[in-house]
PDB file of C-alpha atoms in Angstrom:
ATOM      1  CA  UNK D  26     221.690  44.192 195.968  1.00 80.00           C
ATOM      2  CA  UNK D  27     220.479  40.646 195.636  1.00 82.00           C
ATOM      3  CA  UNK D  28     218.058  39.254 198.456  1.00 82.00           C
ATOM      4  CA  UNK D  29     216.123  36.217 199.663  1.00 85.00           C
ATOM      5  CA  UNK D  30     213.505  35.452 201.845  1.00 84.00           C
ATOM      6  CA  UNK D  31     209.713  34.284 202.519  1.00 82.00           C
ATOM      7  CA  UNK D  32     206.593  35.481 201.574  1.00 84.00           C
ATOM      8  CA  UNK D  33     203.888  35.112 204.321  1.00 88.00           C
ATOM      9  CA  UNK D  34     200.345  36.366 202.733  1.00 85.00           C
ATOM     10  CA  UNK D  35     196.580  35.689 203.630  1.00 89.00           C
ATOM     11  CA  UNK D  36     193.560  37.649 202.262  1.00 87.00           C
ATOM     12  CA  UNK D  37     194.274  41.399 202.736  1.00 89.00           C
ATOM     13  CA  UNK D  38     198.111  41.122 204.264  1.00 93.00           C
ATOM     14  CA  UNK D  39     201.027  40.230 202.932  1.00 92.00           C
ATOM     15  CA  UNK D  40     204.692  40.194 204.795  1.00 94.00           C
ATOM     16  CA  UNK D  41     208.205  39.738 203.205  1.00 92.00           C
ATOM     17  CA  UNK D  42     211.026  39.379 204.997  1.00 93.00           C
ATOM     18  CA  UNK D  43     214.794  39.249 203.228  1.00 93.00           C
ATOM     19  CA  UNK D  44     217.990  39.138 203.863  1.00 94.00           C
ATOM     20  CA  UNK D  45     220.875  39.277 201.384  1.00 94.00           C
ATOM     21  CA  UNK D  46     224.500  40.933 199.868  1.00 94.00           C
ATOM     22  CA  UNK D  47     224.828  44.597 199.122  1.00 91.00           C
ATOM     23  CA  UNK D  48     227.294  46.077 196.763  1.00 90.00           C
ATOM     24  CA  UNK D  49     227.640  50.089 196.758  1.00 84.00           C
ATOM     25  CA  UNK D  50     230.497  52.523 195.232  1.00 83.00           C
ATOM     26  CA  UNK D  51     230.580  55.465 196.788  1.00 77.00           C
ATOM     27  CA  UNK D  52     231.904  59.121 194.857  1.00 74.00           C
ATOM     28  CA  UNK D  53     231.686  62.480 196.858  1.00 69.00           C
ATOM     29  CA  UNK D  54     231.953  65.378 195.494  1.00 65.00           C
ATOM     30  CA  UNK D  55     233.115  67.653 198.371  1.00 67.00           C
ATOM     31  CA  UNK D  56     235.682  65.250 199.922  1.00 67.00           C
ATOM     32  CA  UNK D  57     234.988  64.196 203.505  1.00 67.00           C
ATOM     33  CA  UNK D  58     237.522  62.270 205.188  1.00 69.00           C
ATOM     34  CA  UNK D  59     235.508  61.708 207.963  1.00 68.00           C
ATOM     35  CA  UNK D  60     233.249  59.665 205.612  1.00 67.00           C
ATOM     36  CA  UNK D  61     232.601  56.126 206.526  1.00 63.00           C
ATOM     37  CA  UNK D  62     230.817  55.099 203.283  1.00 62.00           C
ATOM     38  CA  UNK D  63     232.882  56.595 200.460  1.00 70.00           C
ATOM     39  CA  UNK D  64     234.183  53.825 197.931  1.00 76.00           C
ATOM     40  CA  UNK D  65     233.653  50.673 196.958  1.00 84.00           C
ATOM     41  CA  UNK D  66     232.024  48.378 199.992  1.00 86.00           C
ATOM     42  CA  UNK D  67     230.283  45.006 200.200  1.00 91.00           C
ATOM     43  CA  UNK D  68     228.211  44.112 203.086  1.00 92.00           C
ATOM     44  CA  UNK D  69     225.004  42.514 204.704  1.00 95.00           C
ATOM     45  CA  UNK D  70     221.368  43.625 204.140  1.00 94.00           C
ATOM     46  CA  UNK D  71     218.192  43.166 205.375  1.00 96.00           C
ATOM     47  CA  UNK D  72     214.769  43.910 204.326  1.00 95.00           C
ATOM     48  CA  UNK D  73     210.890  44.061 205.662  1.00 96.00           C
ATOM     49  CA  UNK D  74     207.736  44.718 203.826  1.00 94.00           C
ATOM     50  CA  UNK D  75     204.291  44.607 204.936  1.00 96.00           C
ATOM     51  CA  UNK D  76     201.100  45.197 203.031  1.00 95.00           C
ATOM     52  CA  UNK D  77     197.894  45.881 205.105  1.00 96.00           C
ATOM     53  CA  UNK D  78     194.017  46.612 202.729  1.00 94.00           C
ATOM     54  CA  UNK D  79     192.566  48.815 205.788  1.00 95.00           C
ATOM     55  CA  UNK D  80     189.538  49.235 204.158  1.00 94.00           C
ATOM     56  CA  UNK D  81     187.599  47.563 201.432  1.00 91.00           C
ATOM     57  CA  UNK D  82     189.510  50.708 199.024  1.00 95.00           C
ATOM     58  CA  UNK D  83     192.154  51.473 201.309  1.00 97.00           C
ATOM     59  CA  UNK D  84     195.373  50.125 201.609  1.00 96.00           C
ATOM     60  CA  UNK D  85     199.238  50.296 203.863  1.00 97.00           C
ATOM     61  CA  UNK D  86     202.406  49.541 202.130  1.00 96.00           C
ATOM     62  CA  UNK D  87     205.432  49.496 204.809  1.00 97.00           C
ATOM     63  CA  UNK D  88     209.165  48.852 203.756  1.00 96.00           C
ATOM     64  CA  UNK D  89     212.115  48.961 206.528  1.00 97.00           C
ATOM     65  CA  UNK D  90     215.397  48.526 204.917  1.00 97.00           C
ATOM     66  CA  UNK D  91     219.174  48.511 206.480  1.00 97.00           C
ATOM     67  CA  UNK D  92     222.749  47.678 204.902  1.00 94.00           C
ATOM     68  CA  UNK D  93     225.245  47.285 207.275  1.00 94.00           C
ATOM     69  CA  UNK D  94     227.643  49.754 204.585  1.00 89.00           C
ATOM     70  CA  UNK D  95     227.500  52.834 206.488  1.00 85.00           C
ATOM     71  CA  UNK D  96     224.773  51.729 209.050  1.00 91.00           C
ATOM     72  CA  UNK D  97     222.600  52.773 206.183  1.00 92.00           C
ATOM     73  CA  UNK D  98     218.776  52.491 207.206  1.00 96.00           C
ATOM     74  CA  UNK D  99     216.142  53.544 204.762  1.00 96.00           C
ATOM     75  CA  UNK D 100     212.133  53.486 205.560  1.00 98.00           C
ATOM     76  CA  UNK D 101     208.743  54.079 203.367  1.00 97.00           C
ATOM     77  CA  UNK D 102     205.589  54.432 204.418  1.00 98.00           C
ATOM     78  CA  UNK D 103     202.825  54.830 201.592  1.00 98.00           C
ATOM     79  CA  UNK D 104     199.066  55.083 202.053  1.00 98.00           C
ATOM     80  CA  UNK D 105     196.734  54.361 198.655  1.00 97.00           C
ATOM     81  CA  UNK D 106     193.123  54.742 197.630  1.00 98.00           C
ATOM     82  CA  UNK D 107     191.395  51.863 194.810  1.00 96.00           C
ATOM     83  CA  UNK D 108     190.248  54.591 192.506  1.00 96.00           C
ATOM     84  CA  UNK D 109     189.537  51.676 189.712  1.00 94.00           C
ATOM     85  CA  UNK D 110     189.098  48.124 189.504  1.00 92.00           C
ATOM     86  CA  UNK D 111     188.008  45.711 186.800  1.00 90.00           C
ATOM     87  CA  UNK D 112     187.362  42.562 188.329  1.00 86.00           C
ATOM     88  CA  UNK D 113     190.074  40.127 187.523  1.00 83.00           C
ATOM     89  CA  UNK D 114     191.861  42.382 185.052  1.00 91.00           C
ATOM     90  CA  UNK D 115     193.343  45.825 186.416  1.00 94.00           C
ATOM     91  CA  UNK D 116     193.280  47.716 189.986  1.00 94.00           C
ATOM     92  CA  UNK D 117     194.517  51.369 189.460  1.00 96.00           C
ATOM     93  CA  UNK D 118     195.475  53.238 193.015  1.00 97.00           C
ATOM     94  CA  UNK D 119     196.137  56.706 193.793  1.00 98.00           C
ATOM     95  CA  UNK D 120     197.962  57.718 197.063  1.00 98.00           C
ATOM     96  CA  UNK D 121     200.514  59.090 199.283  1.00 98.00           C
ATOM     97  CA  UNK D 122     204.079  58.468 200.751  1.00 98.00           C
ATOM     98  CA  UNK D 123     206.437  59.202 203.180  1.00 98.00           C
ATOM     99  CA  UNK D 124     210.223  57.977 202.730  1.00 97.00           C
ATOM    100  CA  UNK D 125     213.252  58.564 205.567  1.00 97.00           C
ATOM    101  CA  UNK D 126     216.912  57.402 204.995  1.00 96.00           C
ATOM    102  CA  UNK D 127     220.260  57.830 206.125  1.00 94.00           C
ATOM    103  CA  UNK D 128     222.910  57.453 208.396  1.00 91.00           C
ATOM    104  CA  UNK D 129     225.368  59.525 210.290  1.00 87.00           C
ATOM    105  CA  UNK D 130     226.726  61.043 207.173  1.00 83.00           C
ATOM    106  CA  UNK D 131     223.565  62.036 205.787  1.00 87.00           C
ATOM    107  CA  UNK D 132     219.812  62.108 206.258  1.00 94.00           C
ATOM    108  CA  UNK D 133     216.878  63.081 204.335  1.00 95.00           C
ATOM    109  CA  UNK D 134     213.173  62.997 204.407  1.00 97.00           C
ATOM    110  CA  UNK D 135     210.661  62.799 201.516  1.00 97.00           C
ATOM    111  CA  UNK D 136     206.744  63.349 200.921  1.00 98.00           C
ATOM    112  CA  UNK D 137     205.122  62.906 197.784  1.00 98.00           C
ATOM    113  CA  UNK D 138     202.030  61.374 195.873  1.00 98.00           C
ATOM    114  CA  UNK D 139     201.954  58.005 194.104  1.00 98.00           C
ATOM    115  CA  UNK D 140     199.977  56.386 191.214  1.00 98.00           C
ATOM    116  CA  UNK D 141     200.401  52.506 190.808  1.00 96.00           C
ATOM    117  CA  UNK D 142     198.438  50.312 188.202  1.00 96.00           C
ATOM    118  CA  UNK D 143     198.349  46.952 188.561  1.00 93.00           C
ATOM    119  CA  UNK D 144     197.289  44.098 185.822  1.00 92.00           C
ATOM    120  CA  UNK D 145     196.301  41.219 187.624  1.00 85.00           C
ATOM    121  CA  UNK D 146     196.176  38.705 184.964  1.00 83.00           C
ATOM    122  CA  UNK D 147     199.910  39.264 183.949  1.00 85.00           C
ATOM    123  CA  UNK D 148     200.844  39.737 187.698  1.00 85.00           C
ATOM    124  CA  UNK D 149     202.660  42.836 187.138  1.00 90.00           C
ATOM    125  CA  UNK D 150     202.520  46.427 188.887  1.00 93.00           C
ATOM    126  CA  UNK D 151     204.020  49.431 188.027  1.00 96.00           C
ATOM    127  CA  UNK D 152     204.382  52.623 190.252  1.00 96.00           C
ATOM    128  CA  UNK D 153     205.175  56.230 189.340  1.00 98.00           C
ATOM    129  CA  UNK D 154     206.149  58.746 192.622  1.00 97.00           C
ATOM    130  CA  UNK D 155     206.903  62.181 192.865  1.00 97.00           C
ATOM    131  CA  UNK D 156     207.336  65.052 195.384  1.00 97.00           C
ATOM    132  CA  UNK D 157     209.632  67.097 197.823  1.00 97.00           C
ATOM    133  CA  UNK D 158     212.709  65.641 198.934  1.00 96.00           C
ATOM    134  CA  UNK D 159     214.560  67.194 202.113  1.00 95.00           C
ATOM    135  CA  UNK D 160     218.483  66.405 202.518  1.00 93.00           C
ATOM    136  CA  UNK D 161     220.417  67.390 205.367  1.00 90.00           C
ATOM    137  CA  UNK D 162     223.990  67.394 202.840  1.00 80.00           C
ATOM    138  CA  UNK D 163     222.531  68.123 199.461  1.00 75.00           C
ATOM    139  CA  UNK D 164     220.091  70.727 197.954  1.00 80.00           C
ATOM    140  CA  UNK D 165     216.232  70.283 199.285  1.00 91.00           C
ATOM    141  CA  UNK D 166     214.969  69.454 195.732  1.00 94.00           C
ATOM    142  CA  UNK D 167     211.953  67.451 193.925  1.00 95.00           C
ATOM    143  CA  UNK D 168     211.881  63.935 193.305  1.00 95.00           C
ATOM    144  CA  UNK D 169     210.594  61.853 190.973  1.00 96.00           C
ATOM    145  CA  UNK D 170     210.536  57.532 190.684  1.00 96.00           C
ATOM    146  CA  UNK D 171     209.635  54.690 188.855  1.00 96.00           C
ATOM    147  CA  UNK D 172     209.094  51.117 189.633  1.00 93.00           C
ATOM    148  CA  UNK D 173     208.348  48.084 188.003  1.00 92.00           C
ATOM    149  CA  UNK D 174     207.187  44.619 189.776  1.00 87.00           C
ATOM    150  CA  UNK D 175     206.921  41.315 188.127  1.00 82.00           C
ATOM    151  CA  UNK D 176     205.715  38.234 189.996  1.00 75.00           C
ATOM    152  CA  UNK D 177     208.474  35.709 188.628  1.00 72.00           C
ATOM    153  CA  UNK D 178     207.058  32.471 190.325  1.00 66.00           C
TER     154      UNK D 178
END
């Protein structure tokens, strides 16, 4: 996936709005020939995040995503708590999240909790999720991620 777009920010908010190419190769394994997104498919994407501090320790992360490969839409909502902050240095959150995706092949809906520290200085952020993940094709199973964010310029 590559994407572009602005940045709109001001003290407490930020908003990003993208738009961009997708690339996705699709495997099943139970064949469906009724399947719209199996193989190899280029197409359009577009992307919205928003970033709300509710309260002087609380803060909204929103993210509204959809390719146009398989009329795929995919939506987070987190919620986090400032547990820690040095001043200028490091901010270390604790929260929640709620994550919804799919199509008309498949849907699934997660919940989970979140850690994310942040190091200000270096402009960089990294995130580690977990929880319950609930599929409407697959197994209802655990998840687990990790993300990494690096201010480039």
């Amino acid at each position: 996936k590559f994407q572009i777009g602005p940045k709109y920010f001001t003290e407490g908010r930020y908003f990003i709005l993208t738009a961009g190419v997708d690339y996705r190769n699709t495997t099943l394994s139970r064949n469906d020939p009724k399947s719209k997104t199996k193989g190899a498919r280029i197409g359009g994407t577009i992307e919205a995040i928003y970033s709300q501090d509710l309260l002087e320790r609380l803060t909204t992360d929103l993210i509204l995503d959809y390719s146009s490969i398989g009329n795929f839409t995919w939506g987070r909502g987190r919620l986090k708590y400032l547990t820690s902050a040095t001043p200028g240095t490091q901010k270390l959150f604790f929260g929640i999240e709620g994550i919804g995706q799919g199509n008309s092949d498949y849907t699934a809906q997660q919940v989970g909790a979140i850690i994310e520290l942040q190091r200000v200085k270096e402009q960089f952020s990294v995130v580690l999720s977990g929880g319950y993940k609930h599929s409407s094709t697959f197994s209802n199973t655990g998840y687990f991620g990790l993300e990494a964010y690096y201010k480039v310029w």
